[in-house]
């Protein structure tokens, strides 16, 4: 394994020939004459140093090179020299070659009379070989391009607010900086905090001991209603019966008294700034002793949510190193177990190569916040804490970074709850942690396509939605964001997903983390023989079945024929649902709620208004409350019809929904049709929705009296038409009519709104989907939906158990398969490409019409699954049900699926293809099994590529799960709940086993790579980690290549070293201009479309939805307060905080939105981008000028005083 350099290796005889060279060329380059002899003697290609890029020039340029070499005039040969990458100089108008390169060319190049048959560039190398009698290798047989994923990182870990102690400073007392010193000056803090009691003195204390007496404290349980205290945990309060009993309550925390005691204990002074948190988010509101915060402040350390201090750094694998590379002496390395080098020689000097032990790490020291200095500060903090607070002997006694060598750390990957012990053995200038690849094994980041649909449960309700919807709706307003715009956050509400264990069993597990990422270049679409399709990033962890177990591997390693797991059933519970149309009307912006009328009895309206106004003169009293006149209010009462807007203004939304009768009817102003306020999703309506998915549509048409909104079901069979009319009338309260013998229609804007927005069932055949309300319903409702859909768009054979259906909506196909999966029914899916519309509908399309029909997705259920379908769904249409009954009576079906693994059936991979990515990709992390059901396939979850390290003693001394926030995910995520002291290679991610472990590669391996074979296609045997993982030496990785020192590489990327984004883009595109393989105009367009435009639009959207914040007390406001509002001459609005009088400002600045605008304009001026992209940039620029432009400044009132 190549790692670093310095060692001299002995030359071995060639295994291919058994011949010796007589000279060691390991560290020297042979002369041309020596290279020619080696090639001839060993019958191998010419030495790479003297091999040029023969395939990169043209026949014409090659002829000029031959002529130039023979005539000793190389002016015309310069283009060929540049193509071949032959070093040369231009002096005094002449092209000169270094002597050795001229020797090589004179030996290799053919004579001019041998050039006659030269036709193409691919013939050049063959011609040179024939002329010289030497075999030539390809200098660069394949060109590889790479894109930076994220910048390297080596930085101390902080959480929001950069606290140094977990102790509440209060919402106001701590000020804008959350400074506990300001709280100290206030004397007390009004916040919730844990309460304990000293059993001997009866004193209430906030630590686990009494600071006055030193006695251990015991917990007390406080009723949150009456404040009564209980000595033991109880289900309800003995005094008032309230069941909310907690370990904490709001109180005036005596911060001044507690801080004075802490200062006395440490014999120190109060600092100017001690950063804290506003309030505790843990379950019992445990707090840290103030002494810990004061000592962290002394060493400039910051606390994490679990009480530890951490350092984050990018993972960098390393298997071998020299003492010089890690800046540690051989003597020190011998002390910690590195006694011999890789050749078995005793370790004596700094240039010997050592094999890295699997749990050793090299930490960064070459940036502004080096880990070496930071971890030294942690060690000194721990020693002070042990001595001054616990009264114990110091542990580390560290005065310099060298004292850290040999000390243990805890390595913790993102989104996990298990730490692994590591040991510091050295230091590097690189921004990352060097360690054995096995120590980094489980840390990759991979994602789902935005349209990938996932089952998840939220607030007790099951949903089946795209990954984009799931993440965007639950990621919260303030996620962590890295330099590339990737966002991470624990869900702000409990989310659960079906997950798959190694044995194939389905289990419900909580989602611990959600994230949104910038896209990768390539997504892979994997399709099975039964029609399941999923799109993921190349490095996503796919599950597959092998040896009756569910295993994982990267998507890029999935092959056709692999068996991947698909759930044969999903046992997800559901509840019968009622749709409240009034609630949806109140929340929507689609329909003005001033035009939606609620039909109520006159007495009901009067009662509401009298009770709300507290006056018998309800008309005048209501007029004073609302923006509607008395006459209009009287008219509403008389007509027994009141607009939703008025009811909401009078009662408020919550009271309105509570007071209005559930059987009230809603209608649109000037609309003769009405619908029921509440709609029960019962068997009949679910069946009707199935018919709608198959044959329904909504629309509107303009008339002289205004638009008419219609909802229709197409049906050729009388049974369906009669059923549709019945449901329209009895379930929806509508008035349907038979528009013709093939269609039933009901008019009404609200009915249209129900199907389009509330149910979101799709307006046209290609936009159809299953309503979310069906996914969250019990199995019998799902069965009725399927019976309606297959009755409308399906068929059944009367001769064999065979049920079929088809749709042009790919999303509906996925949804229907998810419903079938819920019921334990497996289906096969196929796709039929669309044909030209003029062929499909010759009577409706002209001959010259080239438009194609949409692809048709076909669903087929056969054999045992057809029998299950009959039992759990069947057909609502009697004719089709009779055919299915007959086929099942006539045919014997076999039993279950004997080859199932747990709850999973096998699905063979049929094809793998590349697919363009969207604007973002999405990820989630699942507890325990780390897997999820996506697009009806069991797949692995998403992981990360960055570690945190913390000193072992810090974790043992200061970590407590009692500090962790009381939300799903945060209780177990990013916390070392479990500590692995010994690394077991059999338990790590098997991705790391794919590394070669040999000490040298056979020549056949190099020859086979020239054929561009995949690793699994190689004929030669190259040992990898998987071959030795169960051996006695599972960590024995061979050393193969001499290299220079790892410290010779760039220590940071240009992305990090450059400052402004304009500098970064200029350098990036400038490099593209200079690189032959790059189309710089295409690169510029991609940069605009995938980075700048989404960022500007996203920030612009956030700007319109932002909150306002007081700079003094940090109080937030949804809108600018009216108190002392000022409009500056620039048009900038500020106001005075009603809480403290401070200035209230926007939280998202103009600069945040504009930061990419000028670089974008520069790019479209300098590069040829598409007119559409150019127009987008210019239009956004106009928007920003309209929003922020200062040419026409708004005047303040002071200008007119």
mmCIF file of C-alpha atoms in Angstrom, residues 864-1094:
data_model
loop_
_atom_site.group_PDB
_atom_site.id
_atom_site.type_symbol
_atom_site.label_atom_id
_atom_site.label_comp_id
_atom_site.label_asym_id
_atom_site.label_seq_id
_atom_site.Cartn_x
_atom_site.Cartn_y
_atom_site.Cartn_z
ATOM 1 C CA UNK A 864 -50.945 -16.992 -5.349
ATOM 2 C CA UNK A 865 -50.793 -13.216 -5.345
ATOM 3 C CA UNK A 866 -53.915 -13.046 -7.532
ATOM 4 C CA UNK A 867 -55.673 -15.186 -4.930
ATOM 5 C CA UNK A 868 -54.505 -12.814 -2.181
ATOM 6 C CA UNK A 869 -55.730 -9.903 -4.266
ATOM 7 C CA UNK A 870 -59.191 -11.502 -4.492
ATOM 8 C CA UNK A 871 -59.278 -11.945 -0.696
ATOM 9 C CA UNK A 872 -58.008 -8.467 0.262
ATOM 10 C CA UNK A 873 -59.261 -6.228 -2.545
ATOM 11 C CA UNK A 874 -61.019 -7.869 -5.477
ATOM 12 C CA UNK A 875 -63.049 -5.966 -8.071
ATOM 13 C CA UNK A 876 -65.918 -3.616 -7.320
ATOM 14 C CA UNK A 877 -67.189 -4.209 -10.858
ATOM 15 C CA UNK A 878 -69.158 -7.451 -10.686
ATOM 16 C CA UNK A 879 -68.279 -8.582 -14.212
ATOM 17 C CA UNK A 880 -64.537 -8.534 -13.503
ATOM 18 C CA UNK A 881 -64.976 -10.070 -10.043
ATOM 19 C CA UNK A 882 -66.852 -13.025 -11.542
ATOM 20 C CA UNK A 883 -63.987 -13.601 -14.017
ATOM 21 C CA UNK A 884 -61.437 -13.622 -11.201
ATOM 22 C CA UNK A 885 -63.591 -15.957 -9.077
ATOM 23 C CA UNK A 886 -63.910 -18.365 -11.990
ATOM 24 C CA UNK A 887 -60.170 -18.445 -12.696
ATOM 25 C CA UNK A 888 -59.313 -19.167 -9.073
ATOM 26 C CA UNK A 889 -61.937 -21.947 -8.837
ATOM 27 C CA UNK A 890 -60.462 -23.607 -11.918
ATOM 28 C CA UNK A 891 -56.771 -23.272 -10.995
ATOM 29 C CA UNK A 892 -54.706 -24.641 -8.171
ATOM 30 C CA UNK A 893 -52.167 -22.144 -6.851
ATOM 31 C CA UNK A 894 -49.015 -23.063 -4.971
ATOM 32 C CA UNK A 895 -48.270 -22.025 -1.407
ATOM 33 C CA UNK A 896 -46.050 -19.173 -0.272
ATOM 34 C CA UNK A 897 -42.604 -18.118 -1.393
ATOM 35 C CA UNK A 898 -40.136 -20.704 -0.050
ATOM 36 C CA UNK A 899 -37.117 -18.585 -1.046
ATOM 37 C CA UNK A 900 -38.095 -15.601 1.079
ATOM 38 C CA UNK A 901 -35.575 -14.257 3.576
ATOM 39 C CA UNK A 902 -37.648 -13.149 6.531
ATOM 40 C CA UNK A 903 -40.204 -10.688 5.189
ATOM 41 C CA UNK A 904 -38.190 -10.132 1.997
ATOM 42 C CA UNK A 905 -38.644 -11.710 -1.418
ATOM 43 C CA UNK A 906 -35.896 -11.870 -4.036
ATOM 44 C CA UNK A 907 -35.946 -9.399 -6.938
ATOM 45 C CA UNK A 908 -33.274 -9.856 -9.593
ATOM 46 C CA UNK A 909 -31.523 -6.769 -10.959
ATOM 47 C CA UNK A 910 -32.387 -6.454 -14.645
ATOM 48 C CA UNK A 911 -30.589 -3.249 -15.621
ATOM 49 C CA UNK A 912 -28.431 -0.447 -14.229
ATOM 50 C CA UNK A 913 -28.244 2.881 -16.027
ATOM 51 C CA UNK A 914 -27.004 6.384 -15.362
ATOM 52 C CA UNK A 915 -29.485 9.162 -14.800
ATOM 53 C CA UNK A 916 -29.156 12.922 -14.552
ATOM 54 C CA UNK A 917 -29.374 14.291 -11.027
ATOM 55 C CA UNK A 918 -31.831 16.879 -9.754
ATOM 56 C CA UNK A 919 -31.060 20.094 -7.909
ATOM 57 C CA UNK A 920 -30.472 18.237 -4.620
ATOM 58 C CA UNK A 921 -30.260 14.779 -3.136
ATOM 59 C CA UNK A 922 -31.738 13.739 0.205
ATOM 60 C CA UNK A 923 -30.638 11.484 3.057
ATOM 61 C CA UNK A 924 -31.870 10.051 6.323
ATOM 62 C CA UNK A 925 -30.251 8.051 9.087
ATOM 63 C CA UNK A 926 -32.194 5.217 10.713
ATOM 64 C CA UNK A 927 -31.571 3.763 14.161
ATOM 65 C CA UNK A 928 -30.046 0.276 14.531
ATOM 66 C CA UNK A 929 -30.692 -1.378 11.134
ATOM 67 C CA UNK A 930 -29.607 1.645 9.079
ATOM 68 C CA UNK A 931 -31.969 0.663 6.266
ATOM 69 C CA UNK A 932 -35.244 1.896 4.843
ATOM 70 C CA UNK A 933 -37.958 0.977 2.311
ATOM 71 C CA UNK A 934 -37.532 3.277 -0.707
ATOM 72 C CA UNK A 935 -39.575 2.993 -3.920
ATOM 73 C CA UNK A 936 -40.802 -0.347 -2.513
ATOM 74 C CA UNK A 937 -37.233 -1.751 -2.286
ATOM 75 C CA UNK A 938 -35.244 -2.441 0.883
ATOM 76 C CA UNK A 939 -32.076 -0.329 0.706
ATOM 77 C CA UNK A 940 -29.358 0.937 3.006
ATOM 78 C CA UNK A 941 -29.519 4.374 4.569
ATOM 79 C CA UNK A 942 -27.046 7.227 4.176
ATOM 80 C CA UNK A 943 -23.715 7.725 5.980
ATOM 81 C CA UNK A 944 -20.924 10.293 6.326
ATOM 82 C CA UNK A 945 -17.238 10.977 5.615
ATOM 83 C CA UNK A 946 -16.095 13.048 8.570
ATOM 84 C CA UNK A 947 -15.142 12.132 12.148
ATOM 85 C CA UNK A 948 -15.111 13.834 15.503
ATOM 86 C CA UNK A 949 -12.507 12.959 18.113
ATOM 87 C CA UNK A 950 -12.555 13.649 21.842
ATOM 88 C CA UNK A 951 -10.081 12.820 24.570
ATOM 89 C CA UNK A 952 -11.044 9.550 26.233
ATOM 90 C CA UNK A 953 -10.919 11.001 29.749
ATOM 91 C CA UNK A 954 -13.185 13.876 28.669
ATOM 92 C CA UNK A 955 -15.764 11.344 27.506
ATOM 93 C CA UNK A 956 -15.497 9.240 30.656
ATOM 94 C CA UNK A 957 -15.573 12.249 32.994
ATOM 95 C CA UNK A 958 -17.938 14.733 31.366
ATOM 96 C CA UNK A 959 -20.247 12.850 29.011
ATOM 97 C CA UNK A 960 -23.780 12.219 30.234
ATOM 98 C CA UNK A 961 -26.827 11.192 28.255
ATOM 99 C CA UNK A 962 -28.800 13.259 30.785
ATOM 100 C CA UNK A 963 -27.625 16.346 28.885
ATOM 101 C CA UNK A 964 -28.878 15.146 25.482
ATOM 102 C CA UNK A 965 -31.934 16.951 24.029
ATOM 103 C CA UNK A 966 -35.194 15.131 24.641
ATOM 104 C CA UNK A 967 -36.115 14.539 20.987
ATOM 105 C CA UNK A 968 -35.891 11.427 18.841
ATOM 106 C CA UNK A 969 -32.473 11.206 17.236
ATOM 107 C CA UNK A 970 -30.783 13.668 19.561
ATOM 108 C CA UNK A 971 -31.201 11.182 22.419
ATOM 109 C CA UNK A 972 -28.971 8.693 20.586
ATOM 110 C CA UNK A 973 -27.301 10.533 17.701
ATOM 111 C CA UNK A 974 -23.756 11.924 17.733
ATOM 112 C CA UNK A 975 -23.274 10.645 21.267
ATOM 113 C CA UNK A 976 -20.805 7.974 22.509
ATOM 114 C CA UNK A 977 -23.433 5.847 24.256
ATOM 115 C CA UNK A 978 -21.379 2.744 23.451
ATOM 116 C CA UNK A 979 -17.586 2.519 23.419
ATOM 117 C CA UNK A 980 -15.711 -0.124 21.406
ATOM 118 C CA UNK A 981 -12.246 -0.576 22.878
ATOM 119 C CA UNK A 982 -11.051 -3.121 20.311
ATOM 120 C CA UNK A 983 -11.717 -2.849 16.582
ATOM 121 C CA UNK A 984 -13.206 -6.059 15.186
ATOM 122 C CA UNK A 985 -12.677 -6.100 11.392
ATOM 123 C CA UNK A 986 -15.565 -8.525 10.985
ATOM 124 C CA UNK A 987 -18.003 -5.940 12.352
ATOM 125 C CA UNK A 988 -17.029 -2.937 10.242
ATOM 126 C CA UNK A 989 -18.634 -1.847 6.996
ATOM 127 C CA UNK A 990 -17.557 -4.422 4.394
ATOM 128 C CA UNK A 991 -16.778 -1.570 2.014
ATOM 129 C CA UNK A 992 -13.315 -1.381 3.609
ATOM 130 C CA UNK A 993 -12.650 -5.039 2.818
ATOM 131 C CA UNK A 994 -12.357 -4.184 -0.890
ATOM 132 C CA UNK A 995 -8.807 -2.807 -0.438
ATOM 133 C CA UNK A 996 -5.917 -4.887 -1.764
ATOM 134 C CA UNK A 997 -3.636 -6.338 0.904
ATOM 135 C CA UNK A 998 -0.822 -7.665 -1.341
ATOM 136 C CA UNK A 999 2.806 -6.521 -1.211
ATOM 137 C CA UNK A 1000 3.099 -6.489 -4.998
ATOM 138 C CA UNK A 1001 0.802 -6.831 -7.994
ATOM 139 C CA UNK A 1002 1.371 -9.473 -10.684
ATOM 140 C CA UNK A 1003 2.286 -8.188 -14.139
ATOM 141 C CA UNK A 1004 -0.925 -9.755 -15.449
ATOM 142 C CA UNK A 1005 -2.895 -7.344 -13.254
ATOM 143 C CA UNK A 1006 -1.373 -4.327 -14.993
ATOM 144 C CA UNK A 1007 -2.001 -5.885 -18.402
ATOM 145 C CA UNK A 1008 -5.628 -6.564 -17.575
ATOM 146 C CA UNK A 1009 -6.152 -2.984 -16.409
ATOM 147 C CA UNK A 1010 -5.325 -1.888 -19.954
ATOM 148 C CA UNK A 1011 -8.496 -3.678 -21.016
ATOM 149 C CA UNK A 1012 -10.464 -1.504 -18.572
ATOM 150 C CA UNK A 1013 -11.847 -4.501 -16.711
ATOM 151 C CA UNK A 1014 -14.010 -4.220 -13.643
ATOM 152 C CA UNK A 1015 -12.357 -5.654 -10.485
ATOM 153 C CA UNK A 1016 -14.602 -8.706 -10.474
ATOM 154 C CA UNK A 1017 -13.723 -9.452 -14.137
ATOM 155 C CA UNK A 1018 -9.971 -9.902 -13.502
ATOM 156 C CA UNK A 1019 -8.484 -13.284 -14.338
ATOM 157 C CA UNK A 1020 -5.527 -12.809 -11.997
ATOM 158 C CA UNK A 1021 -5.902 -13.252 -8.263
ATOM 159 C CA UNK A 1022 -5.281 -10.138 -6.145
ATOM 160 C CA UNK A 1023 -5.840 -10.594 -2.416
ATOM 161 C CA UNK A 1024 -8.176 -8.073 -0.747
ATOM 162 C CA UNK A 1025 -9.261 -7.453 2.830
ATOM 163 C CA UNK A 1026 -12.271 -9.710 2.467
ATOM 164 C CA UNK A 1027 -9.936 -12.670 1.861
ATOM 165 C CA UNK A 1028 -8.092 -12.257 5.184
ATOM 166 C CA UNK A 1029 -10.707 -10.676 7.460
ATOM 167 C CA UNK A 1030 -11.302 -13.983 9.261
ATOM 168 C CA UNK A 1031 -7.615 -14.962 9.335
ATOM 169 C CA UNK A 1032 -5.124 -14.599 12.172
ATOM 170 C CA UNK A 1033 -3.700 -11.439 10.544
ATOM 171 C CA UNK A 1034 -6.774 -9.467 9.405
ATOM 172 C CA UNK A 1035 -4.935 -6.122 9.483
ATOM 173 C CA UNK A 1036 -1.890 -7.210 7.477
ATOM 174 C CA UNK A 1037 -1.889 -4.780 4.546
ATOM 175 C CA UNK A 1038 1.127 -5.078 2.239
ATOM 176 C CA UNK A 1039 3.406 -2.237 1.200
ATOM 177 C CA UNK A 1040 3.618 -1.855 -2.572
ATOM 178 C CA UNK A 1041 4.875 1.521 -3.782
ATOM 179 C CA UNK A 1042 7.615 3.914 -2.810
ATOM 180 C CA UNK A 1043 6.446 7.504 -2.674
ATOM 181 C CA UNK A 1044 7.769 10.745 -1.312
ATOM 182 C CA UNK A 1045 6.570 12.057 2.035
ATOM 183 C CA UNK A 1046 2.850 12.553 2.575
ATOM 184 C CA UNK A 1047 3.770 16.038 3.755
ATOM 185 C CA UNK A 1048 4.880 16.888 0.193
ATOM 186 C CA UNK A 1049 1.259 16.990 -0.959
ATOM 187 C CA UNK A 1050 -0.802 20.220 -0.865
ATOM 188 C CA UNK A 1051 -1.958 20.771 2.702
ATOM 189 C CA UNK A 1052 -5.170 22.519 1.684
ATOM 190 C CA UNK A 1053 -7.248 22.834 -1.442
ATOM 191 C CA UNK A 1054 -7.563 26.058 -3.398
ATOM 192 C CA UNK A 1055 -11.231 26.164 -2.394
ATOM 193 C CA UNK A 1056 -10.153 26.688 1.215
ATOM 194 C CA UNK A 1057 -7.160 28.946 0.613
ATOM 195 C CA UNK A 1058 -8.961 31.351 -1.712
ATOM 196 C CA UNK A 1059 -11.179 33.918 -0.078
ATOM 197 C CA UNK A 1060 -14.111 35.397 -2.008
ATOM 198 C CA UNK A 1061 -16.390 33.251 -4.150
ATOM 199 C CA UNK A 1062 -15.438 35.398 -7.153
ATOM 200 C CA UNK A 1063 -11.811 34.294 -6.657
ATOM 201 C CA UNK A 1064 -12.829 30.643 -6.436
ATOM 202 C CA UNK A 1065 -14.952 30.717 -9.569
ATOM 203 C CA UNK A 1066 -12.319 32.667 -11.484
ATOM 204 C CA UNK A 1067 -9.637 30.124 -10.573
ATOM 205 C CA UNK A 1068 -11.912 27.169 -11.283
ATOM 206 C CA UNK A 1069 -12.992 28.370 -14.708
ATOM 207 C CA UNK A 1070 -9.493 29.629 -15.492
ATOM 208 C CA UNK A 1071 -8.184 26.129 -14.849
ATOM 209 C CA UNK A 1072 -10.924 24.813 -17.114
ATOM 210 C CA UNK A 1073 -9.732 27.116 -19.897
ATOM 211 C CA UNK A 1074 -6.196 25.757 -19.572
ATOM 212 C CA UNK A 1075 -7.294 22.112 -19.420
ATOM 213 C CA UNK A 1076 -7.672 20.429 -22.783
ATOM 214 C CA UNK A 1077 -10.329 18.001 -21.585
ATOM 215 C CA UNK A 1078 -12.652 20.696 -20.173
ATOM 216 C CA UNK A 1079 -15.349 22.576 -22.064
ATOM 217 C CA UNK A 1080 -15.089 25.777 -20.046
ATOM 218 C CA UNK A 1081 -18.396 27.175 -21.349
ATOM 219 C CA UNK A 1082 -20.247 24.027 -20.252
ATOM 220 C CA UNK A 1083 -18.459 24.146 -16.889
ATOM 221 C CA UNK A 1084 -19.518 27.766 -16.422
ATOM 222 C CA UNK A 1085 -23.137 26.924 -17.215
ATOM 223 C CA UNK A 1086 -23.143 24.010 -14.784
ATOM 224 C CA UNK A 1087 -21.717 26.240 -12.062
ATOM 225 C CA UNK A 1088 -24.550 28.715 -12.612
ATOM 226 C CA UNK A 1089 -27.333 26.136 -12.858
ATOM 227 C CA UNK A 1090 -26.272 23.811 -10.050
ATOM 228 C CA UNK A 1091 -24.769 26.220 -7.532
ATOM 229 C CA UNK A 1092 -25.368 29.937 -7.986
ATOM 230 C CA UNK A 1093 -28.959 30.048 -9.282
ATOM 231 C CA UNK A 1094 -30.389 27.586 -6.692
#
